Amino acid sequence: NAGVMQNPRHLVRRRGQEARLRCSPMKGHSHVYWYRQLPEEGLKFMVYLQKENIIDESGMPKERFSAEFPKEGPSILRIQQVVRGDSAAYFCASSPMAGDNTEAFFGQGTRLTVV
Amino acid sequence: AQKITQTQPGMFVQEKEAVTLDCTYDTSDPSYGLFWYKQPSSGEMIFLIYQGSYDQQNATEGRYSLNFQKARKSANLVISASQLGDSAMYFCAMSSNAGNNRKLIWGLGTSLAVNP
């Protein structure tokens, strides 16, 4: 039973390029949360998605960032025209149903470096 | 607004001794959940323990226990019999149990070093 899978583990982009981060939730999980961890800081909530729906995007920057969770395939966090300040670890967590929070299953994260 | 405070940026403990990592929280929600996660140097986020605000007993998971004091709004993590492999960052987090959105609010973490 595979856990939450994130890829790539490490991603290097030049300023101005696009970054696509993928998250495949655990089997049977239809709820995904994305978090960002800046260096030396805790995680910050970005967005909460269910299949084909964005439920809460209150933590997403207003520009350049978008997220989706299609009916088929992984959830994608997309960052357009990356800047140095986007360098961070991005974590995805999944849960089986709405309102289930006894344990949030995290992926290993994607470390984005913008050069 | 919800907030998590971890006042200890770094802690040292001798191998085989117990250590307490502090966490205080602030919320106006009547129902909420409290979590502790471990982040080793490899970077992954490992779930350790969960406490629901209405749970009567303090949560325990092996060597981890959560000292939940609701009136004080504290949820300290106790690690007994520390091992070298416990050296890592430890994060306290909280979710509201109102509604279906279980997003987590995180503290800044405590770096624990276990000395041989």
PDB file of C-alpha atoms in Angstrom:
ATOM      1  CA  ASN A   1       0.000   0.000   0.000  1.00  0.00           C
ATOM      2  CA  ALA A   2       1.959   2.932  -1.313  1.00  0.00           C
ATOM      3  CA  GLY A   3       1.896   6.122   0.706  1.00  0.00           C
ATOM      4  CA  VAL A   4       1.518   9.631  -0.624  1.00  0.00           C
ATOM      5  CA  MET A   5       3.857   9.987  -3.576  1.00  0.00           C
ATOM      6  CA  GLN A   6       5.339  13.292  -4.573  1.00  0.00           C
ATOM      7  CA  ASN A   7       7.549  13.901  -7.560  1.00  0.00           C
ATOM      8  CA  PRO A   8       9.997  15.084  -8.316  1.00  0.00           C
ATOM      9  CA  ARG A   9      11.829  14.994  -4.989  1.00  0.00           C
ATOM     10  CA  HIS A  10      14.105  17.795  -6.111  1.00  0.00           C
ATOM     11  CA  LEU A  11      13.426  20.382  -8.783  1.00  0.00           C
ATOM     12  CA  VAL A  12      15.709  23.136 -10.002  1.00  0.00           C
ATOM     13  CA  ARG A  13      14.308  25.951 -12.104  1.00  0.00           C
ATOM     14  CA  ARG A  14      15.713  29.181 -13.437  1.00  0.00           C
ATOM     15  CA  ARG A  15      13.943  32.413 -12.646  1.00  0.00           C
ATOM     16  CA  GLY A  16      11.003  32.869 -14.971  1.00  0.00           C
ATOM     17  CA  GLN A  17      10.451  29.175 -15.702  1.00  0.00           C
ATOM     18  CA  GLU A  18       7.462  27.121 -14.664  1.00  0.00           C
ATOM     19  CA  ALA A  19       7.478  24.514 -11.918  1.00  0.00           C
ATOM     20  CA  ARG A  20       5.024  21.600 -11.785  1.00  0.00           C
ATOM     21  CA  LEU A  21       4.836  19.571  -8.613  1.00  0.00           C
ATOM     22  CA  ARG A  22       2.870  16.329  -8.521  1.00  0.00           C
ATOM     23  CA  CYS A  23       1.137  14.563  -5.677  1.00  0.00           C
ATOM     24  CA  SER A  24      -0.497  11.151  -5.872  1.00  0.00           C
ATOM     25  CA  PRO A  25      -2.568  10.576  -2.729  1.00  0.00           C
ATOM     26  CA  MET A  26      -2.812   7.283  -0.932  1.00  0.00           C
ATOM     27  CA  LYS A  27      -5.127   4.764  -2.567  1.00  0.00           C
ATOM     28  CA  GLY A  28      -8.712   5.551  -1.698  1.00  0.00           C
ATOM     29  CA  HIS A  29      -7.940   9.103  -0.586  1.00  0.00           C
ATOM     30  CA  SER A  30      -9.810  11.842  -2.378  1.00  0.00           C
ATOM     31  CA  HIS A  31      -8.704  14.864  -0.336  1.00  0.00           C
ATOM     32  CA  VAL A  32      -5.394  16.615  -0.800  1.00  0.00           C
ATOM     33  CA  TYR A  33      -3.694  19.448   1.090  1.00  0.00           C
ATOM     34  CA  TRP A  34      -0.636  21.362  -0.107  1.00  0.00           C
ATOM     35  CA  TYR A  35       1.780  23.075   2.277  1.00  0.00           C
ATOM     36  CA  ARG A  36       4.933  25.132   1.789  1.00  0.00           C
ATOM     37  CA  GLN A  37       7.912  25.109   4.119  1.00  0.00           C
ATOM     38  CA  LEU A  38      10.324  27.985   3.756  1.00  0.00           C
ATOM     39  CA  PRO A  39      13.864  27.478   5.128  1.00  0.00           C
ATOM     40  CA  GLU A  40      14.002  27.413   8.928  1.00  0.00           C
ATOM     41  CA  GLU A  41      10.215  27.681   9.227  1.00  0.00           C
ATOM     42  CA  GLY A  42       7.186  25.515   9.872  1.00  0.00           C
ATOM     43  CA  LEU A  43       4.726  24.552   7.198  1.00  0.00           C
ATOM     44  CA  LYS A  44       2.157  26.979   5.852  1.00  0.00           C
ATOM     45  CA  PHE A  45      -1.146  25.820   4.412  1.00  0.00           C
ATOM     46  CA  MET A  46      -1.644  26.650   0.754  1.00  0.00           C
ATOM     47  CA  VAL A  47      -4.674  24.869  -0.673  1.00  0.00           C
ATOM     48  CA  TYR A  48      -7.194  22.097   0.043  1.00  0.00           C
ATOM     49  CA  LEU A  49      -8.658  20.151  -2.854  1.00  0.00           C
ATOM     50  CA  GLN A  50     -11.093  17.352  -3.392  1.00  0.00           C
ATOM     51  CA  LYS A  51     -11.417  15.568  -6.701  1.00  0.00           C
ATOM     52  CA  GLU A  52     -12.155  18.241  -9.324  1.00  0.00           C
ATOM     53  CA  ASN A  53     -12.838  20.900  -6.700  1.00  0.00           C
ATOM     54  CA  ILE A  54     -10.817  23.539  -4.890  1.00  0.00           C
ATOM     55  CA  ILE A  55     -12.279  23.776  -1.388  1.00  0.00           C
ATOM     56  CA  ASP A  56      -9.964  26.290   0.289  1.00  0.00           C
ATOM     57  CA  GLU A  57      -7.224  28.248  -1.447  1.00  0.00           C
ATOM     58  CA  SER A  58      -6.826  30.890   1.238  1.00  0.00           C
ATOM     59  CA  GLY A  59      -3.104  30.176   1.577  1.00  0.00           C
ATOM     60  CA  MET A  60      -2.251  30.452  -2.105  1.00  0.00           C
ATOM     61  CA  PRO A  61      -0.385  33.518  -3.340  1.00  0.00           C
ATOM     62  CA  LYS A  62      -2.683  35.600  -5.511  1.00  0.00           C
ATOM     63  CA  GLU A  63      -0.514  35.378  -8.602  1.00  0.00           C
ATOM     64  CA  ARG A  64       1.520  32.716 -10.382  1.00  0.00           C
ATOM     65  CA  PHE A  65       0.312  29.805  -8.209  1.00  0.00           C
ATOM     66  CA  SER A  66      -2.456  27.387  -9.137  1.00  0.00           C
ATOM     67  CA  ALA A  67      -3.525  23.898  -8.103  1.00  0.00           C
ATOM     68  CA  GLU A  68      -5.741  21.203  -9.491  1.00  0.00           C
ATOM     69  CA  PHE A  69      -6.862  17.695  -8.606  1.00  0.00           C
ATOM     70  CA  PRO A  70      -8.445  16.137 -11.677  1.00  0.00           C
ATOM     71  CA  LYS A  71     -10.787  13.191 -11.692  1.00  0.00           C
ATOM     72  CA  GLU A  72      -7.962  11.019 -12.965  1.00  0.00           C
ATOM     73  CA  GLY A  73      -4.300  11.472 -12.137  1.00  0.00           C
ATOM     74  CA  PRO A  74      -2.318  13.283  -9.499  1.00  0.00           C
ATOM     75  CA  SER A  75      -2.855  16.655  -7.936  1.00  0.00           C
ATOM     76  CA  ILE A  76      -0.670  19.324  -9.524  1.00  0.00           C
ATOM     77  CA  LEU A  77       0.719  22.461  -7.915  1.00  0.00           C
ATOM     78  CA  ARG A  78       1.856  24.817 -10.652  1.00  0.00           C
ATOM     79  CA  ILE A  79       4.081  27.831 -10.166  1.00  0.00           C
ATOM     80  CA  GLN A  80       4.516  30.107 -13.152  1.00  0.00           C
ATOM     81  CA  GLN A  81       7.438  32.473 -13.672  1.00  0.00           C
ATOM     82  CA  VAL A  82       9.253  31.279 -10.572  1.00  0.00           C
ATOM     83  CA  VAL A  83      11.283  33.703  -8.459  1.00  0.00           C
ATOM     84  CA  ARG A  84      14.013  33.047  -5.887  1.00  0.00           C
ATOM     85  CA  GLY A  85      11.513  33.468  -3.059  1.00  0.00           C
ATOM     86  CA  ASP A  86       9.610  30.404  -4.296  1.00  0.00           C
ATOM     87  CA  SER A  87      12.529  28.200  -3.225  1.00  0.00           C
ATOM     88  CA  ALA A  88      11.066  25.981  -0.541  1.00  0.00           C
ATOM     89  CA  ALA A  89       9.931  22.467   0.283  1.00  0.00           C
ATOM     90  CA  TYR A  90       6.396  21.745  -0.872  1.00  0.00           C
ATOM     91  CA  PHE A  91       4.508  19.014   0.932  1.00  0.00           C
ATOM     92  CA  CYS A  92       1.320  17.248   0.014  1.00  0.00           C
ATOM     93  CA  ALA A  93      -0.937  15.409   2.478  1.00  0.00           C
ATOM     94  CA  SER A  94      -3.964  13.261   1.765  1.00  0.00           C
ATOM     95  CA  SER A  95      -6.917  12.004   3.758  1.00  0.00           C
ATOM     96  CA  PRO A  96      -9.661   9.524   2.917  1.00  0.00           C
ATOM     97  CA  MET A  97     -12.675  11.686   3.521  1.00  0.00           C
ATOM     98  CA  ALA A  98     -13.825  15.130   4.496  1.00  0.00           C
ATOM     99  CA  GLY A  99     -13.504  15.752   8.194  1.00  0.00           C
ATOM    100  CA  ASP A 100     -11.010  12.948   8.805  1.00  0.00           C
ATOM    101  CA  ASN A 101      -8.053  14.288  10.710  1.00  0.00           C
ATOM    102  CA  THR A 102      -6.804  11.674  13.098  1.00  0.00           C
ATOM    103  CA  GLU A 103      -3.718  11.398  10.937  1.00  0.00           C
ATOM    104  CA  ALA A 104      -2.664  13.312   7.875  1.00  0.00           C
ATOM    105  CA  PHE A 105      -0.494  11.242   5.556  1.00  0.00           C
ATOM    106  CA  PHE A 106       2.335  13.291   4.086  1.00  0.00           C
ATOM    107  CA  GLY A 107       4.463  12.766   1.036  1.00  0.00           C
ATOM    108  CA  GLN A 108       8.216  13.170   1.183  1.00  0.00           C
ATOM    109  CA  GLY A 109       8.027  16.647  -0.278  1.00  0.00           C
ATOM    110  CA  THR A 110       9.420  18.365  -3.342  1.00  0.00           C
ATOM    111  CA  ARG A 111      12.343  20.663  -2.787  1.00  0.00           C
ATOM    112  CA  LEU A 112      12.224  23.489  -5.278  1.00  0.00           C
ATOM    113  CA  THR A 113      15.345  25.531  -5.870  1.00  0.00           C
ATOM    114  CA  VAL A 114      15.134  28.606  -8.069  1.00  0.00           C
ATOM    115  CA  VAL A 115      18.466  29.757  -9.448  1.00  0.00           C
TER     116      VAL A 115
ATOM    117  CA  ALA B   1      -7.380  33.049  14.674  1.00  0.00           C
ATOM    118  CA  GLN B   2      -5.572  29.823  15.393  1.00  0.00           C
ATOM    119  CA  LYS B   3      -1.951  29.918  16.473  1.00  0.00           C
ATOM    120  CA  ILE B   4       0.691  27.411  17.572  1.00  0.00           C
ATOM    121  CA  THR B   5       3.681  28.489  19.659  1.00  0.00           C
ATOM    122  CA  GLN B   6       6.810  26.437  20.184  1.00  0.00           C
ATOM    123  CA  THR B   7       9.117  28.459  22.405  1.00  0.00           C
ATOM    124  CA  GLN B   8      12.151  26.177  22.296  1.00  0.00           C
ATOM    125  CA  PRO B   9      14.181  26.631  19.093  1.00  0.00           C
ATOM    126  CA  GLY B  10      16.614  23.937  20.209  1.00  0.00           C
ATOM    127  CA  MET B  11      16.871  21.258  22.874  1.00  0.00           C
ATOM    128  CA  PHE B  12      19.567  18.833  23.967  1.00  0.00           C
ATOM    129  CA  VAL B  13      18.985  15.559  25.765  1.00  0.00           C
ATOM    130  CA  GLN B  14      21.224  12.741  26.861  1.00  0.00           C
ATOM    131  CA  GLU B  15      20.594   9.364  25.281  1.00  0.00           C
ATOM    132  CA  LYS B  16      18.148   7.211  27.312  1.00  0.00           C
ATOM    133  CA  GLU B  17      16.738  10.206  29.166  1.00  0.00           C
ATOM    134  CA  ALA B  18      13.270  11.693  28.721  1.00  0.00           C
ATOM    135  CA  VAL B  19      12.645  15.072  27.122  1.00  0.00           C
ATOM    136  CA  THR B  20       9.626  17.362  26.931  1.00  0.00           C
ATOM    137  CA  LEU B  21       9.008  19.591  23.923  1.00  0.00           C
ATOM    138  CA  ASP B  22       6.653  22.475  24.600  1.00  0.00           C
ATOM    139  CA  CYS B  23       3.665  23.516  22.542  1.00  0.00           C
ATOM    140  CA  THR B  24       0.951  26.028  23.356  1.00  0.00           C
ATOM    141  CA  TYR B  25      -1.968  26.859  21.143  1.00  0.00           C
ATOM    142  CA  ASP B  26      -4.687  29.404  20.721  1.00  0.00           C
ATOM    143  CA  THR B  27      -8.068  28.744  19.166  1.00  0.00           C
ATOM    144  CA  SER B  28     -11.676  29.755  19.565  1.00  0.00           C
ATOM    145  CA  ASP B  29     -12.978  26.491  18.103  1.00  0.00           C
ATOM    146  CA  PRO B  30     -14.680  24.216  20.638  1.00  0.00           C
ATOM    147  CA  SER B  31     -13.413  21.118  18.847  1.00  0.00           C
ATOM    148  CA  TYR B  32      -9.913  20.729  17.478  1.00  0.00           C
ATOM    149  CA  GLY B  33      -7.071  18.285  17.017  1.00  0.00           C
ATOM    150  CA  LEU B  34      -3.430  18.533  18.016  1.00  0.00           C
ATOM    151  CA  PHE B  35      -0.598  16.778  16.201  1.00  0.00           C
ATOM    152  CA  TRP B  36       3.111  16.227  16.560  1.00  0.00           C
ATOM    153  CA  TYR B  37       5.359  15.496  13.593  1.00  0.00           C
ATOM    154  CA  LYS B  38       9.025  14.625  13.315  1.00  0.00           C
ATOM    155  CA  GLN B  39      11.168  15.914  10.451  1.00  0.00           C
ATOM    156  CA  PRO B  40      14.592  14.263  10.259  1.00  0.00           C
ATOM    157  CA  SER B  41      17.427  15.717   8.226  1.00  0.00           C
ATOM    158  CA  SER B  42      16.235  13.724   5.206  1.00  0.00           C
ATOM    159  CA  GLY B  43      13.243  16.068   5.116  1.00  0.00           C
ATOM    160  CA  GLU B  44      10.158  13.884   5.228  1.00  0.00           C
ATOM    161  CA  MET B  45       7.331  14.669   7.646  1.00  0.00           C
ATOM    162  CA  ILE B  46       6.572  11.774   9.979  1.00  0.00           C
ATOM    163  CA  PHE B  47       3.360  11.670  12.003  1.00  0.00           C
ATOM    164  CA  LEU B  48       3.967  10.850  15.681  1.00  0.00           C
ATOM    165  CA  ILE B  49       0.836  11.374  17.746  1.00  0.00           C
ATOM    166  CA  TYR B  50      -2.647  12.914  17.742  1.00  0.00           C
ATOM    167  CA  GLN B  51      -4.865  14.313  20.511  1.00  0.00           C
ATOM    168  CA  GLY B  52      -8.486  15.308  20.035  1.00  0.00           C
ATOM    169  CA  SER B  53      -9.723  18.154  22.191  1.00  0.00           C
ATOM    170  CA  TYR B  54     -12.505  16.004  23.666  1.00  0.00           C
ATOM    171  CA  ASP B  55     -10.337  12.969  24.302  1.00  0.00           C
ATOM    172  CA  GLN B  56     -10.412  12.135  27.990  1.00  0.00           C
ATOM    173  CA  GLN B  57      -7.067  10.390  28.070  1.00  0.00           C
ATOM    174  CA  ASN B  58      -3.695  11.771  27.062  1.00  0.00           C
ATOM    175  CA  ALA B  59      -2.538  10.169  23.821  1.00  0.00           C
ATOM    176  CA  THR B  60       0.362   7.721  23.868  1.00  0.00           C
ATOM    177  CA  GLU B  61       2.200   5.993  21.016  1.00  0.00           C
ATOM    178  CA  GLY B  62       5.113   3.855  22.124  1.00  0.00           C
ATOM    179  CA  ARG B  63       7.801   6.170  23.515  1.00  0.00           C
ATOM    180  CA  TYR B  64       5.757   9.264  22.654  1.00  0.00           C
ATOM    181  CA  SER B  65       3.115  10.731  24.893  1.00  0.00           C
ATOM    182  CA  LEU B  66       1.219  13.961  24.700  1.00  0.00           C
ATOM    183  CA  ASN B  67       0.739  15.932  27.912  1.00  0.00           C
ATOM    184  CA  PHE B  68      -2.536  17.657  27.100  1.00  0.00           C
ATOM    185  CA  GLN B  69      -3.592  20.417  29.494  1.00  0.00           C
ATOM    186  CA  LYS B  70      -6.703  21.933  27.986  1.00  0.00           C
ATOM    187  CA  ALA B  71      -7.141  24.763  30.484  1.00  0.00           C
ATOM    188  CA  ARG B  72      -3.587  25.882  29.871  1.00  0.00           C
ATOM    189  CA  LYS B  73      -3.909  25.308  26.132  1.00  0.00           C
ATOM    190  CA  SER B  74      -0.761  23.267  26.069  1.00  0.00           C
ATOM    191  CA  ALA B  75       0.055  20.023  24.270  1.00  0.00           C
ATOM    192  CA  ASN B  76       3.613  19.097  25.172  1.00  0.00           C
ATOM    193  CA  LEU B  77       5.311  16.089  23.607  1.00  0.00           C
ATOM    194  CA  VAL B  78       7.193  13.772  25.939  1.00  0.00           C
ATOM    195  CA  ILE B  79       9.747  11.410  24.448  1.00  0.00           C
ATOM    196  CA  SER B  80      10.899   8.748  26.881  1.00  0.00           C
ATOM    197  CA  ALA B  81      14.190   6.863  26.686  1.00  0.00           C
ATOM    198  CA  SER B  82      15.655   9.086  23.961  1.00  0.00           C
ATOM    199  CA  GLN B  83      17.567   7.437  21.154  1.00  0.00           C
ATOM    200  CA  LEU B  84      20.159   8.870  18.789  1.00  0.00           C
ATOM    201  CA  GLY B  85      17.649   8.480  15.970  1.00  0.00           C
ATOM    202  CA  ASP B  86      15.322  10.908  17.704  1.00  0.00           C
ATOM    203  CA  SER B  87      17.569  13.805  16.679  1.00  0.00           C
ATOM    204  CA  ALA B  88      15.355  15.824  14.342  1.00  0.00           C
ATOM    205  CA  MET B  89      13.035  18.820  14.085  1.00  0.00           C
ATOM    206  CA  TYR B  90       9.725  18.400  15.871  1.00  0.00           C
ATOM    207  CA  PHE B  91       6.615  20.305  14.852  1.00  0.00           C
ATOM    208  CA  CYS B  92       3.392  20.833  16.740  1.00  0.00           C
ATOM    209  CA  ALA B  93       0.301  21.443  14.603  1.00  0.00           C
ATOM    210  CA  MET B  94      -3.421  22.005  15.078  1.00  0.00           C
ATOM    211  CA  SER B  95      -6.552  21.580  13.026  1.00  0.00           C
ATOM    212  CA  SER B  96     -10.047  22.819  13.621  1.00  0.00           C
ATOM    213  CA  ASN B  97     -12.659  20.100  13.895  1.00  0.00           C
ATOM    214  CA  ALA B  98     -15.408  22.465  12.842  1.00  0.00           C
ATOM    215  CA  GLY B  99     -16.530  21.695   9.301  1.00  0.00           C
ATOM    216  CA  ASN B 100     -14.725  19.387   6.921  1.00  0.00           C
ATOM    217  CA  ASN B 101     -11.544  21.353   6.262  1.00  0.00           C
ATOM    218  CA  ARG B 102      -8.739  19.789   8.249  1.00  0.00           C
ATOM    219  CA  LYS B 103      -5.910  22.102   7.223  1.00  0.00           C
ATOM    220  CA  LEU B 104      -3.106  22.215   9.774  1.00  0.00           C
ATOM    221  CA  ILE B 105      -1.663  25.295  11.451  1.00  0.00           C
ATOM    222  CA  TRP B 106       1.990  24.736  12.371  1.00  0.00           C
ATOM    223  CA  GLY B 107       4.484  25.949  14.926  1.00  0.00           C
ATOM    224  CA  LEU B 108       8.027  26.925  13.992  1.00  0.00           C
ATOM    225  CA  GLY B 109       9.463  23.711  15.363  1.00  0.00           C
ATOM    226  CA  THR B 110      12.013  22.587  17.944  1.00  0.00           C
ATOM    227  CA  SER B 111      15.335  21.093  16.946  1.00  0.00           C
ATOM    228  CA  LEU B 112      16.183  18.167  19.211  1.00  0.00           C
ATOM    229  CA  ALA B 113      19.709  16.821  19.508  1.00  0.00           C
ATOM    230  CA  VAL B 114      20.273  13.556  21.372  1.00  0.00           C
ATOM    231  CA  ASN B 115      23.771  13.238  22.786  1.00  0.00           C
ATOM    232  CA  PRO B 116      25.431   9.826  23.177  1.00  0.00           C
TER     233      PRO B 116
END
